Tab-separated table of N, CA and C in Angstrom:
chain	number	residue	atom	x	y	z
A	1	UNK	N	5.956	-7.524	-7.296
A	1	UNK	CA	5.442	-6.644	-6.559
A	1	UNK	C	4.713	-6.375	-7.977
A	2	UNK	N	3.912	-6.928	-6.104
A	2	UNK	CA	2.176	-7.002	-6.427
A	2	UNK	C	2.142	-6.082	-6.190
A	3	UNK	N	0.278	-6.054	-6.287
A	3	UNK	CA	-0.634	-5.022	-4.752
A	3	UNK	C	-1.201	-5.197	-3.971
A	4	UNK	N	-1.360	-6.539	-3.464
A	4	UNK	CA	-1.282	-7.287	-1.746
A	4	UNK	C	0.322	-6.848	-1.959
A	5	UNK	N	1.660	-6.753	-1.577
A	5	UNK	CA	2.344	-6.878	-1.140
A	5	UNK	C	2.268	-5.383	-1.916
A	6	UNK	N	2.401	-4.389	-1.870
A	6	UNK	CA	2.198	-3.211	-1.618
A	6	UNK	C	1.403	-2.705	-0.272
A	7	UNK	N	0.292	-3.277	-0.153
A	7	UNK	CA	-0.714	-3.212	1.215
A	7	UNK	C	-0.394	-3.000	2.091
A	8	UNK	N	0.390	-4.555	2.245
A	8	UNK	CA	0.530	-5.379	3.469
A	8	UNK	C	1.549	-4.614	3.852
A	9	UNK	N	2.858	-4.378	2.785
A	9	UNK	CA	4.829	-3.795	3.381
A	9	UNK	C	4.639	-2.581	2.580
A	10	UNK	N	3.948	-1.245	2.634
A	10	UNK	CA	4.804	-0.708	1.246
A	10	UNK	C	5.647	0.117	1.743
A	11	UNK	N	6.559	0.056	2.496
A	11	UNK	CA	8.343	0.458	2.548
A	11	UNK	C	9.464	-0.836	1.985
A	12	UNK	N	8.570	-2.170	2.224
A	12	UNK	CA	9.558	-2.692	1.559
A	12	UNK	C	9.195	-2.754	0.571
A	13	UNK	N	8.123	-2.310	-0.104
A	13	UNK	CA	8.077	-2.559	-2.313
A	13	UNK	C	8.740	-1.400	-2.871
A	14	UNK	N	8.584	-0.116	-2.103
A	14	UNK	CA	9.175	1.175	-2.361
A	14	UNK	C	11.162	0.965	-2.301
A	15	UNK	N	11.621	0.156	-1.227
A	15	UNK	CA	12.783	-0.405	-1.172
A	15	UNK	C	13.055	-0.977	-2.561
A	16	UNK	N	12.097	-1.700	-2.534
A	16	UNK	CA	12.629	-3.261	-4.190
A	16	UNK	C	12.235	-2.318	-5.202
A	17	UNK	N	11.666	-1.711	-4.919
A	17	UNK	CA	11.407	-0.774	-6.379
A	17	UNK	C	12.814	0.465	-6.620
A	18	UNK	N	12.787	0.714	-6.023
A	18	UNK	CA	14.406	1.278	-5.531
A	18	UNK	C	15.246	1.110	-6.255
A	19	UNK	N	15.397	-0.472	-5.316
A	19	UNK	CA	16.895	-0.945	-5.494
A	19	UNK	C	17.286	-1.546	-6.589
A	20	UNK	N	16.154	-2.130	-7.328
A	20	UNK	CA	15.996	-2.707	-8.790
A	20	UNK	C	16.100	-1.697	-9.486
A	21	UNK	N	16.251	-0.501	-9.130
A	21	UNK	CA	15.850	0.947	-9.895
A	21	UNK	C	17.699	1.705	-9.771
A	22	UNK	N	18.089	1.209	-9.357
A	22	UNK	CA	20.267	0.340	-8.983
A	22	UNK	C	19.982	2.228	-7.823
A	23	UNK	N	19.180	3.164	-6.772
A	23	UNK	CA	18.514	3.835	-6.827
A	23	UNK	C	18.664	3.494	-4.556
A	24	UNK	N	19.207	4.123	-4.500
A	24	UNK	CA	19.136	5.067	-2.733
A	24	UNK	C	19.058	5.859	-2.742
A	25	UNK	N	17.551	5.931	-0.977
A	25	UNK	CA	17.604	7.221	-0.354
A	25	UNK	C	18.122	7.843	0.121
A	26	UNK	N	17.833	9.114	-0.462
A	26	UNK	CA	18.593	10.119	0.575
A	26	UNK	C	19.725	9.645	1.865
A	27	UNK	N	19.978	10.531	2.077
A	27	UNK	CA	20.971	9.601	3.091
A	27	UNK	C	19.505	10.957	4.672
A	28	UNK	N	19.127	11.035	5.273
A	28	UNK	CA	18.582	12.007	6.415
A	28	UNK	C	17.405	12.052	6.175
A	29	UNK	N	16.795	11.332	4.276
A	29	UNK	CA	15.204	10.780	4.594
A	29	UNK	C	14.807	9.778	4.932
A	30	UNK	N	14.177	9.607	5.291
A	30	UNK	CA	12.789	8.235	5.558
A	30	UNK	C	11.579	8.191	4.934
A	31	UNK	N	11.699	6.806	4.703
A	31	UNK	CA	10.540	6.798	3.393
A	31	UNK	C	9.702	6.892	4.544
A	32	UNK	N	8.318	7.560	4.157
A	32	UNK	CA	7.059	7.494	5.456
A	32	UNK	C	5.783	7.160	4.114
A	33	UNK	N	4.902	5.516	4.858
A	33	UNK	CA	4.066	5.911	4.209
A	33	UNK	C	2.301	7.118	4.684
A	34	UNK	N	1.676	8.205	3.632
A	34	UNK	CA	1.026	8.396	4.621
A	34	UNK	C	-0.557	8.079	3.649
A	35	UNK	N	-0.579	7.120	3.407
A	35	UNK	CA	-1.913	6.831	2.615
A	35	UNK	C	-2.541	5.503	4.181
A	36	UNK	N	-3.945	6.065	3.817
A	36	UNK	CA	-4.445	5.119	4.889
A	36	UNK	C	-5.216	4.708	4.741
A	37	UNK	N	-6.107	3.509	5.414
A	37	UNK	CA	-6.643	2.468	5.170
A	37	UNK	C	-8.180	3.177	4.887
A	38	UNK	N	-8.415	3.215	4.271
A	38	UNK	CA	-10.095	4.638	2.981
A	38	UNK	C	-10.635	2.769	3.562
A	39	UNK	N	-11.299	2.076	3.395
A	39	UNK	CA	-12.496	1.034	4.348
A	39	UNK	C	-12.979	1.151	5.390
A	40	UNK	N	-14.740	1.701	5.524
A	40	UNK	CA	-14.639	1.763	6.576
A	40	UNK	C	-15.808	0.638	7.255
A	41	UNK	N	-18.040	1.029	8.227
A	41	UNK	CA	-18.525	0.138	8.043
A	41	UNK	C	-19.360	0.796	6.278
A	42	UNK	N	-19.549	1.532	6.142
A	42	UNK	CA	-19.874	1.912	4.378
A	42	UNK	C	-20.028	0.532	3.736
A	43	UNK	N	-18.844	0.627	3.615
A	43	UNK	CA	-17.944	-0.116	2.805
A	43	UNK	C	-18.140	-1.738	2.702
A	44	UNK	N	-18.096	-1.859	3.900
A	44	UNK	CA	-18.809	-3.066	3.740
A	44	UNK	C	-20.157	-4.138	4.295
A	45	UNK	N	-21.766	-2.968	4.072
A	45	UNK	CA	-22.038	-2.609	3.876
A	45	UNK	C	-22.496	-2.689	2.702
A	46	UNK	N	-22.411	-2.350	1.646
A	46	UNK	CA	-22.519	-1.917	0.488
A	46	UNK	C	-21.947	-2.789	-0.116
A	47	UNK	N	-20.389	-3.671	0.191
A	47	UNK	CA	-20.374	-5.662	-0.411
A	47	UNK	C	-21.205	-5.525	0.414
A	48	UNK	N	-22.198	-6.433	1.189
A	48	UNK	CA	-22.624	-7.408	1.840
A	48	UNK	C	-24.519	-7.772	0.244
A	49	UNK	N	-24.643	-5.823	0.129
A	49	UNK	CA	-25.810	-5.496	-0.377
A	49	UNK	C	-25.470	-6.040	-1.905
A	50	UNK	N	-24.179	-6.293	-2.583
A	50	UNK	CA	-23.644	-6.072	-3.453
A	50	UNK	C	-23.612	-7.545	-3.436
A	51	UNK	N	-23.114	-8.735	-2.372
A	51	UNK	CA	-23.014	-10.480	-3.025
A	51	UNK	C	-24.413	-11.294	-3.403
A	52	UNK	N	-25.641	-9.729	-1.609
A	52	UNK	CA	-26.388	-10.401	-1.672
A	52	UNK	C	-27.226	-10.412	-2.819
A	53	UNK	N	-27.427	-9.701	-3.696
A	53	UNK	CA	-28.008	-9.435	-5.791
A	53	UNK	C	-27.915	-11.307	-6.102
C-alpha cells in the first residue's frame, strides 16, 4: 500500500488494511471517504513560484 494508492482509491486501500488484519467491516456500516482534495489555484500558483526560483 502506498500513499498514491490511498489518494486514488481510499476505499480499496481501507479494505486491504482490513483484509490484512483479518478484520471485516461490521454489517450495516459503510466505508465512507470524508476527505476532500485540498489543492486549489493558490497551491498551483505557489508551486509555479517555487519552481521558477
